[in-house]
Coordinates of C-alpha atoms and ligand atoms in Angstrom, one line a residue:
X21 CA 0.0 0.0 0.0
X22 CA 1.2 3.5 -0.7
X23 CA 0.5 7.1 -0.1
X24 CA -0.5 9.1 -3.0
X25 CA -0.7 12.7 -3.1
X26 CA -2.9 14.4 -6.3
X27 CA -3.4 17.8 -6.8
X28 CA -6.6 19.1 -9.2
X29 CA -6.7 22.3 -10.3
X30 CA -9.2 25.4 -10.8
X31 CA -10.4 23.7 -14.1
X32 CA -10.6 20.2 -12.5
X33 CA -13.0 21.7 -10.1
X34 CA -15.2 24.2 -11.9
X35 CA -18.5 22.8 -11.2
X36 CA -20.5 20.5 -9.0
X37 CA -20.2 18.1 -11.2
X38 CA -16.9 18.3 -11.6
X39 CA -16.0 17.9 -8.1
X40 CA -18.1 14.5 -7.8
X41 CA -15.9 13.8 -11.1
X42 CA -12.5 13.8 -9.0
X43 CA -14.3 12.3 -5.7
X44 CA -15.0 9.0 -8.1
X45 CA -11.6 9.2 -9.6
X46 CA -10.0 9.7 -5.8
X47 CA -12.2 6.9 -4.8
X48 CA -11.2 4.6 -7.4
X49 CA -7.6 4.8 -5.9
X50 CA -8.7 4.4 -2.3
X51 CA -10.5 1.1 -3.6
X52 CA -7.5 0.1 -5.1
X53 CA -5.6 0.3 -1.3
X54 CA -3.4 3.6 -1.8
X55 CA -3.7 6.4 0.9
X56 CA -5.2 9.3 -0.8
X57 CA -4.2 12.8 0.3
X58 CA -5.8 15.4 -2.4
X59 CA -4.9 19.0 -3.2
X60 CA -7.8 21.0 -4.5
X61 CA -7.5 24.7 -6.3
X62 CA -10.1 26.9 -6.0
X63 CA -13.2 26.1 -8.6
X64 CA -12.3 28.0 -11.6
X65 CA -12.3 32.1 -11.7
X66 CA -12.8 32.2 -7.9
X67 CA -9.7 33.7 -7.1
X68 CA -10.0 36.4 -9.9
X69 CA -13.6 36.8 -8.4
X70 CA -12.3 37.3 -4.9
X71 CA -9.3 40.2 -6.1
X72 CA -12.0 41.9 -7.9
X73 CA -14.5 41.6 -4.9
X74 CA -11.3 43.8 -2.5
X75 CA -10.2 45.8 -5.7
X76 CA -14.0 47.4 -5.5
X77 CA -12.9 48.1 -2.1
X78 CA -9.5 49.6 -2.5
X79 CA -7.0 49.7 -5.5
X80 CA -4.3 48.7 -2.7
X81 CA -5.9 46.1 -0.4
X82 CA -4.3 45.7 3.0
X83 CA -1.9 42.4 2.0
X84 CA -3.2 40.7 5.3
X85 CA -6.9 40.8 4.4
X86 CA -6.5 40.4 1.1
X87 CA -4.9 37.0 1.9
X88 CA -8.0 36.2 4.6
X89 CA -10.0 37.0 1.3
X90 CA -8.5 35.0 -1.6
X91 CA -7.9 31.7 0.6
X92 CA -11.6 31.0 0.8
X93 CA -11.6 29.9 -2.1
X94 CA -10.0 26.6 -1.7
X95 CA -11.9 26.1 1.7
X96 CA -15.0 26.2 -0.7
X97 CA -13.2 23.4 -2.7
X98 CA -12.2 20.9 -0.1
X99 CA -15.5 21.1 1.5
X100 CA -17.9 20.5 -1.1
X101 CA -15.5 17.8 -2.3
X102 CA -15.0 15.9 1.5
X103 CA -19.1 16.1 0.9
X104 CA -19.2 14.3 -2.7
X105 CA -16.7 11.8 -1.6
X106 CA -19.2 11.2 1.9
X107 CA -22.0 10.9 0.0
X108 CA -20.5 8.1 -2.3
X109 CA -19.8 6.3 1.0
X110 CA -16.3 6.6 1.4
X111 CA -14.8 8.7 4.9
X112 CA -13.4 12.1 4.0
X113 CA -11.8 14.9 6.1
X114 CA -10.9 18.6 5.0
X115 CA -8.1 19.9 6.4
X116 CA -6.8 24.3 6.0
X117 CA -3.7 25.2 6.0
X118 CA -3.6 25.9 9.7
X119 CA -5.6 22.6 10.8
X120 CA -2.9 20.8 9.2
X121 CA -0.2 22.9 10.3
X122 CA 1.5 24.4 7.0
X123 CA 3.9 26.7 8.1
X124 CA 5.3 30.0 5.7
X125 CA 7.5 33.0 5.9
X126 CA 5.2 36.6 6.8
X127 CA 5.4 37.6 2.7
X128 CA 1.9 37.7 2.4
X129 CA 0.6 37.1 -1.2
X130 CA 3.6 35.0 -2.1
X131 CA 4.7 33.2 1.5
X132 CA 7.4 30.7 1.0
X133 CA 6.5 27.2 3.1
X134 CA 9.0 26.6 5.6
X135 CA 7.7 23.3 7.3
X136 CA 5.1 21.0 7.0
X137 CA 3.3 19.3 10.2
X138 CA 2.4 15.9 9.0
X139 CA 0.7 14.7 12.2
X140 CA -2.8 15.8 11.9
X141 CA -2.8 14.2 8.1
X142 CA -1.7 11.0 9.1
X143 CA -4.0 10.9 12.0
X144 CA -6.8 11.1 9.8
X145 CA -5.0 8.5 7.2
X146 CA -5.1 6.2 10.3
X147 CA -8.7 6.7 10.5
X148 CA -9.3 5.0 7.0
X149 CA -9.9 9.0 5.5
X150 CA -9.7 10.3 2.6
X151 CA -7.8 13.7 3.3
X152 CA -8.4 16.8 1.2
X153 CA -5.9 19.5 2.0
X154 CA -6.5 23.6 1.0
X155 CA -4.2 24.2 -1.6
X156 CA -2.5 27.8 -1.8
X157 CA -2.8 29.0 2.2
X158 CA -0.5 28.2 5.1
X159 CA -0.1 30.4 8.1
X160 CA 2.9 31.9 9.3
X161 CA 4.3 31.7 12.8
X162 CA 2.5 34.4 14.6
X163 CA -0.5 32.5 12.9
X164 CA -1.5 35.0 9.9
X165 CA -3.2 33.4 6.9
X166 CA -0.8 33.6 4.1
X167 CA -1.3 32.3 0.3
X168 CA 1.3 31.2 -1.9
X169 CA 1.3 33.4 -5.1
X170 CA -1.3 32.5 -8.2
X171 CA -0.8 29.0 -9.3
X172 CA 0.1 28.1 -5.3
X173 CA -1.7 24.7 -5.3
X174 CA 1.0 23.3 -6.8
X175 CA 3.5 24.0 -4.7
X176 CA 1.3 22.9 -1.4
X177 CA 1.3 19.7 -3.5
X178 CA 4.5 19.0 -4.2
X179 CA 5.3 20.3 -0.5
X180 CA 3.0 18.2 0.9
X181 CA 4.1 15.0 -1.1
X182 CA 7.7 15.6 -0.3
X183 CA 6.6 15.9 4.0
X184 CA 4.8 12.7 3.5
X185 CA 7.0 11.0 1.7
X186 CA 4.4 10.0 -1.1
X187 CA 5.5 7.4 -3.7
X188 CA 4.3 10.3 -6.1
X189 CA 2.7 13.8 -6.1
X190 CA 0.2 13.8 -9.5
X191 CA -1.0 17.0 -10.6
X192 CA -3.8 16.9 -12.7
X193 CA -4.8 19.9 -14.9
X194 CA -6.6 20.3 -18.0
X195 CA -4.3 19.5 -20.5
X196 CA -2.6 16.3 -20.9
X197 CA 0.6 16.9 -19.4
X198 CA 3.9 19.0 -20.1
X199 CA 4.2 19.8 -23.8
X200 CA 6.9 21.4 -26.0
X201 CA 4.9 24.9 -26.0
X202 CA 1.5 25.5 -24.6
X203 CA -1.0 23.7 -26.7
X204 CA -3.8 25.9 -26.1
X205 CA -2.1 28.5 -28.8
X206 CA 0.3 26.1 -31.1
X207 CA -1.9 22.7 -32.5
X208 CA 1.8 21.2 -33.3
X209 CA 2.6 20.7 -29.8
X210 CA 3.8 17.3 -28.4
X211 CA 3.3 16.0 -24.9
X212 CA 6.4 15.5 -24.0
X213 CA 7.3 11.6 -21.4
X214 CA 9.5 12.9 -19.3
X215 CA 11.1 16.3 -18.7
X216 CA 13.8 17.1 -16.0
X217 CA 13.6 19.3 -13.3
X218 CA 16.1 22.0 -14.6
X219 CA 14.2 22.7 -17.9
X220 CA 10.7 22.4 -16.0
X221 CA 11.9 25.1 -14.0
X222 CA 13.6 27.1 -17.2
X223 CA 10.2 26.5 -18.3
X224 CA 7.9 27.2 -15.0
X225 CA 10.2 30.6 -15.1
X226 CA 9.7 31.6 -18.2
X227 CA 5.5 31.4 -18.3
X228 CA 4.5 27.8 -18.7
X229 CA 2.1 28.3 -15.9
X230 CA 1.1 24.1 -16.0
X231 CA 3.3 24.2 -13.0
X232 CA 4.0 26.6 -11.0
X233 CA 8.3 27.6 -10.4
X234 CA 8.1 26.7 -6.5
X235 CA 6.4 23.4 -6.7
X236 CA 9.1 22.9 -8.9
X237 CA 12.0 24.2 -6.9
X238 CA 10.8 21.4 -4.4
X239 CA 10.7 18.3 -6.5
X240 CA 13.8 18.9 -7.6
X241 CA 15.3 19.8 -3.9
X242 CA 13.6 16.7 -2.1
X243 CA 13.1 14.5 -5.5
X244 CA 9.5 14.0 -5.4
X245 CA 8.5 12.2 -8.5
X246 CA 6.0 14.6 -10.2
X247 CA 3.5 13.5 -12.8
X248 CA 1.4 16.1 -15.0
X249 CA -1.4 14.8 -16.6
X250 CA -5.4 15.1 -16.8
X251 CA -8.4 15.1 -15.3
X252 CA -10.7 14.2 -17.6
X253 CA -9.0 11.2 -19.5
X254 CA -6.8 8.5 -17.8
X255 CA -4.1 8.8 -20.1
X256 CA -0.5 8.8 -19.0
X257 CA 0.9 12.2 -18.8
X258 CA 4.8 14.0 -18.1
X259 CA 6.9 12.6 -15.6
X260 CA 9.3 15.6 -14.4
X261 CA 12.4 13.7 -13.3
X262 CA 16.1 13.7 -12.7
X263 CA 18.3 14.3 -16.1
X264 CA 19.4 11.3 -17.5
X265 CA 22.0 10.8 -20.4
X266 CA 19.4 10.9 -22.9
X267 CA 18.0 13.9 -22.0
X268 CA 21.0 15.9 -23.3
X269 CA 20.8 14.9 -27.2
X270 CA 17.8 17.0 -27.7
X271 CA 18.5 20.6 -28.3
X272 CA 15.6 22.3 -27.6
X273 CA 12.9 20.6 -25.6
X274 CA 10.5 23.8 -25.2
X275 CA 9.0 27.3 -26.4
X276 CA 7.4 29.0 -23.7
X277 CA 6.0 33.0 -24.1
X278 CA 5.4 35.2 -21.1
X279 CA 2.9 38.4 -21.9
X280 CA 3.2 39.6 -17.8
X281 CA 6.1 41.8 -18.2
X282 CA 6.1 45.2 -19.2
X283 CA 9.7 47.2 -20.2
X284 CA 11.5 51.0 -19.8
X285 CA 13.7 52.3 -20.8
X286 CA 15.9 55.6 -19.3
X287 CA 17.6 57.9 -21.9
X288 CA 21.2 59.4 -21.5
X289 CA 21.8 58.0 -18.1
X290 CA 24.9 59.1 -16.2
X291 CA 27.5 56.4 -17.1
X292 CA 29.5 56.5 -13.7
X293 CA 29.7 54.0 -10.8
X294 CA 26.8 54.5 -8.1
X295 CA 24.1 55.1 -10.8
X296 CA 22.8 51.7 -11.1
X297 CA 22.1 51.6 -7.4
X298 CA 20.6 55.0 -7.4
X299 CA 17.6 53.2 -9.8
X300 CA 17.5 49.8 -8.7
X301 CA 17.8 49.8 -4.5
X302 CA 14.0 51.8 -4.4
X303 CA 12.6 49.8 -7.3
X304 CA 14.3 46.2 -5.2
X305 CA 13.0 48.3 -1.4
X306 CA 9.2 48.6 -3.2
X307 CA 9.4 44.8 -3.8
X308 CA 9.0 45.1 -7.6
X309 CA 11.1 42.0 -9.1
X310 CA 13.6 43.1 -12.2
X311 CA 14.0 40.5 -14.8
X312 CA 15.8 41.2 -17.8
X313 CA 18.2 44.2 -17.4
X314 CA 20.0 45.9 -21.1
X315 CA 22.7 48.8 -20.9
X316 CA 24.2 50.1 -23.6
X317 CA 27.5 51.4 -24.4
X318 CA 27.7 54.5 -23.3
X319 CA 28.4 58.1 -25.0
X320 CA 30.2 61.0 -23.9
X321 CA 29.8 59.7 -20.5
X322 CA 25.9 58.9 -21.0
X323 CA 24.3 55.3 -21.4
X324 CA 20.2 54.7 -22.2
X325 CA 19.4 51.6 -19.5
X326 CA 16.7 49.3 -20.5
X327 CA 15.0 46.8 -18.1
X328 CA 11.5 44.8 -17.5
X329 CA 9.2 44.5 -14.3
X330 CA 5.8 42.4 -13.8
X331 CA 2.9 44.4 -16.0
X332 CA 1.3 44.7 -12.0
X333 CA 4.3 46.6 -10.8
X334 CA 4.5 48.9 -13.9
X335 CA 2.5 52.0 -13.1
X336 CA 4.4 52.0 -9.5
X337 CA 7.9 51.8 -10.7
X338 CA 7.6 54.1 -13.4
X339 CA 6.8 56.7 -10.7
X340 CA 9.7 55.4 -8.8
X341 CA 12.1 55.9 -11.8
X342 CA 10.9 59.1 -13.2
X343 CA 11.6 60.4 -9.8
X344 CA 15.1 59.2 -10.0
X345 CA 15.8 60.2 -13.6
X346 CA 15.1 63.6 -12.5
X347 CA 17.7 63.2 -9.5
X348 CA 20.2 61.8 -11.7
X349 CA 19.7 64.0 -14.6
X350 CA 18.9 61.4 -17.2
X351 CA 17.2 62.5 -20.3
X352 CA 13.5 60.6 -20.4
X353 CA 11.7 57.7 -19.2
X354 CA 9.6 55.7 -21.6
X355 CA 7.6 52.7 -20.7
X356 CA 5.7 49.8 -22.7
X357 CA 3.5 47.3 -21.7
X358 CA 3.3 45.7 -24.8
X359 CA 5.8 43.2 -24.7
X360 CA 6.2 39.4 -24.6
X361 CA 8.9 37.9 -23.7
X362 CA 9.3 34.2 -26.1
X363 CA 12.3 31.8 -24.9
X364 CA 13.9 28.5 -25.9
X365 CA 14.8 25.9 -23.5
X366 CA 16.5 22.7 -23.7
X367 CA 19.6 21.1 -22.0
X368 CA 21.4 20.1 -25.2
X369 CA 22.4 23.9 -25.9
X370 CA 24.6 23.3 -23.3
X371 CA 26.7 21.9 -25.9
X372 CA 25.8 23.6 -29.1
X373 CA 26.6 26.3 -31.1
X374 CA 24.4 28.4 -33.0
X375 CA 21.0 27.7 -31.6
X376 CA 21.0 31.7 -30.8
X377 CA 21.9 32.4 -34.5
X378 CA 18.6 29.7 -35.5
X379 CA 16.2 31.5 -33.6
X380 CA 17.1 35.0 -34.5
X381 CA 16.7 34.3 -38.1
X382 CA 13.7 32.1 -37.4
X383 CA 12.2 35.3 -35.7
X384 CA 13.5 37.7 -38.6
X385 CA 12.1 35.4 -41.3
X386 CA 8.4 36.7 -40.2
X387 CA 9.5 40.2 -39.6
X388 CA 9.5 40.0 -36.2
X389 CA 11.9 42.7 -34.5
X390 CA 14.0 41.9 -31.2
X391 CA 13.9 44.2 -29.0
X392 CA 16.0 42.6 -26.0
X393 CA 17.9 39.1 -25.1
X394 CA 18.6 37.3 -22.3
X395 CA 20.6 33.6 -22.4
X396 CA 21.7 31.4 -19.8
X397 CA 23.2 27.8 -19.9
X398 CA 20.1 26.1 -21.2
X399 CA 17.5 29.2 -22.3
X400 CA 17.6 32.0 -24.8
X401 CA 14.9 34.6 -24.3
X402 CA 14.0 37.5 -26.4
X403 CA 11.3 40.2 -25.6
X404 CA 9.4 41.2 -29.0
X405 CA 6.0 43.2 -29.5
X406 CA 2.9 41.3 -27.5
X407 CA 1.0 41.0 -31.2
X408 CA 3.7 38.8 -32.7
X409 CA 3.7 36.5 -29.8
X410 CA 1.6 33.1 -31.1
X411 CA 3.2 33.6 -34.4
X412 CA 6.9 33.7 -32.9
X413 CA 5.8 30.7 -31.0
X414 CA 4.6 28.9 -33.5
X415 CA 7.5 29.7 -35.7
X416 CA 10.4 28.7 -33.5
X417 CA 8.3 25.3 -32.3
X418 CA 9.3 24.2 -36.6
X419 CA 12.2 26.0 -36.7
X420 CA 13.3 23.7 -33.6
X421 CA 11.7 20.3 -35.1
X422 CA 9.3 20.4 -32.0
X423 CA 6.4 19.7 -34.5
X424 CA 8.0 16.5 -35.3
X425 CA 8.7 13.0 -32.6
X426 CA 12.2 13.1 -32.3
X427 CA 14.0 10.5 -33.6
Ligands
ADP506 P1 -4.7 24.4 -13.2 O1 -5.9 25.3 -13.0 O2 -5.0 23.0 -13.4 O3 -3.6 24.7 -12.2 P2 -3.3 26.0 -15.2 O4 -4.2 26.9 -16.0 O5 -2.6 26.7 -14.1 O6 -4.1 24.8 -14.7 O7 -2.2 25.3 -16.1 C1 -2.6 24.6 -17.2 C2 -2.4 25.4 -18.5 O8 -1.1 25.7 -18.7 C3 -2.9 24.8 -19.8 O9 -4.3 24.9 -20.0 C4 -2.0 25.5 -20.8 O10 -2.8 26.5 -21.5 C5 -0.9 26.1 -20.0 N1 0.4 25.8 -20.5 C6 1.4 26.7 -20.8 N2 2.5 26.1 -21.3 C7 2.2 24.8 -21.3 C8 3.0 23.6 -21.6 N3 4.3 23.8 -22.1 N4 2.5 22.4 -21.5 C9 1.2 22.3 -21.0 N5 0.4 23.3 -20.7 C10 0.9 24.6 -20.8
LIG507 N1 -6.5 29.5 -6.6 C1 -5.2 30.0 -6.7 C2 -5.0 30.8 -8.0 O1 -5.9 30.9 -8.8 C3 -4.1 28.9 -6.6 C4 -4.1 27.8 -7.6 O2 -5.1 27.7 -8.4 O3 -3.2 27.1 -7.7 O4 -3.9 31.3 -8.2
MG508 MG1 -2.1 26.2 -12.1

């Protein structure tokens, strides 16, 4: 007998009948003898619902209340689904994130988990239970209700499977598991077997929201054996593993696109030591997250610095850096939210030359301009106008042989 830790998301969970859906398929394991501890989402839109609900209130919600707010939603969920799974005759038990003791840092809106009680769910194990934990909410030592960040169910998941020790944690979604691009905007994509941690966080990172970058972060750090597939067939979906050998002989596993960053630029910056902390120690001290950062070579002493932030911190650190560009004495501050951001990733570029070259002419071949780059060991990114983004997608999934099985 083993424990078995499943995670459904919003989709999986959208309606009534939905919910009895994933009771019968819970069930089903139970009958088979597995321990069954279940992650649920909230039902579809909820969350959105809930932001709205306090942004009618406030256009800056109090962090702490707005995390009260938003974590009802998954109480919703694991009621109404202990319920369907009583009323098929099975035992059930919801459990919050403070009945079962999950423990997180104070950053409300995106806590990180520090420690997991496993007690209370094994207690109820004991008891022959099905247990249905909150996704998304834990509390933090002082005993304020904190949420993970959107797309937080995952990461309880994964958290929770690694504290228990399950033989595997299986998140199951609404597509059929991990594919080379999302499959809701490119028909050619594949559903990948297997993928390994490092390019499902490359991935996670870079917008392929089908797992979230934490839940991620803890497979790979305590090796829990994650599999991604669906809800509504019983298909076998993407195991995200270790790297193996094999793994390496194919260039580029993924295309993922990100449309949630926005960019700006300042003109005829001040190209003398100090400056770049002048701009970037209030944006960091607001809590606004810099990804990609571009500075040219300067003139006469003066550089333009380009850089992007999340679209939902835009408005705030423009007003942060037009104050500074005045300080400094920089020419002008321009901003643009419409940007995507489209990226390669795959662990054979660690060994190849000229993937870069491949996808800048792949991009150029349909006229689509680059505005910035960014490359690591196993990712290129570039940041192009939001309008072109399906169609650079689509492009660099052929020019990358993703359309086709490798061989
Ligand atoms: P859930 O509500 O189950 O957590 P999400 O909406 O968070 O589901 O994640 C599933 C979605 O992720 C899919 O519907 C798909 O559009 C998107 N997605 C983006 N990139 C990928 C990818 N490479 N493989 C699979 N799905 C992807
Ligand atoms: N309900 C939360 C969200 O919409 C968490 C999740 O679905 O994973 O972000
Ligand atoms: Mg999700």
């Amino acid at each position: 007998m083993s424990l078995i830790v499943q995670k459904y998301g919003g989709t999986s969970v959208g309606s009534i009948e939905k919910i009895r859906n994933v009771a019968e398929r819970v069930i089903e394991m139970k009958k088979k003898g597995h321990d069954m501890v279940v992650v649920l989402s909230a039902m579809s839109g909820e969350t959105d619902k809930l932001i709205r609900l306090a942004q009618e209130i406030t256009e800056s919600p109090n962090p702490r209340e707005l995390d009260v707010l938003v974590s009802t939603g998954e109480q919703v969920s694991v009621a109404l689904f202990s319920m369907a799974v009583q009323s098929l005759g099975f035992k059930a038990s919801s459990l919050l994130g403070h009945q079962v003791k999950i423990v997180t840092d104070e950053a409300y809106g995106r806590a990180r988990i520090s420690e997991i009680d496993t007690r209370r769910i094994m207690e109820e194990i004991r008891k022959d239970k099905i247990v249905a934990v909150a996704g998304f909410q834990g509390q933090d030592e002082k005993g304020n209700i904190t949420t993970l960040g959107r797309g937080g169910s995952d990461t309880t998941a994964v958290a929770v499977a690694a504290a228990l020790k399950a033989q595997v944690c299986e998140i199951f979604t609404d597509v059929e598991g991990v594919y080379t691009t999302d499959p809701n905007i490119c028909p050619k994509a594949r559903k990948m077997k297997k993928i390994s941690y490092e390019e499902m966080l490359e991935m996670a990172s870079l917008g392929a929201k089908v797992l979230e970058i934490r839940s991620v972060e803890f497979a790979k750090k305590f090796k829990v054996p994650v599999h991604v597939r669906s809800t509504f067939t019983n298909k076998e979906g993407t195991m995200v593993v270790q790297e193996d050998k094999s793994m390496e002989k194919i260039l580029v596993s993924g295309v993922t696109y990100n449309k949630n960053e926005a960019r700006i630029t300042i003109t005829k910056v001040p190209d003398r030591p100090g400056i770049a902390t002048k701009i970037f120690v209030p944006i960091s001290d607001a809590g606004v997250v810099v990804d990609m950062i571009i500075q040219n070579t300067s003139e006469e002493g003066l550089t333009d610095l380009t850089f992007t932030v999340p679209k939902n911190d835009f408005k705030k650190t423009m007003n942060i850096v037009k104050k500074v560009a005045k300080e400094i004495k920089a020419e002008r501050v321009m901003g643009d939210e419409n940007i995507a951001k489209v990226s390669i990733i795959g662990l054979g570029m660690r060994n190849h030359a000229g993937v870069a070259t491949t996808m800048f002419s792949a991009l150029a071949k349909e006229g689509i301009n680059i505005m910035m780059i960014s490359t690591s060991e196993i990712k290129i990114s570039c940041v192009i106008d939001e309008k072109y983004t399906e169609l650079a997608v689509r492009t660099l999934h052929s020019a990358f042989h993703l359309d086709e099985e490798p061989k």
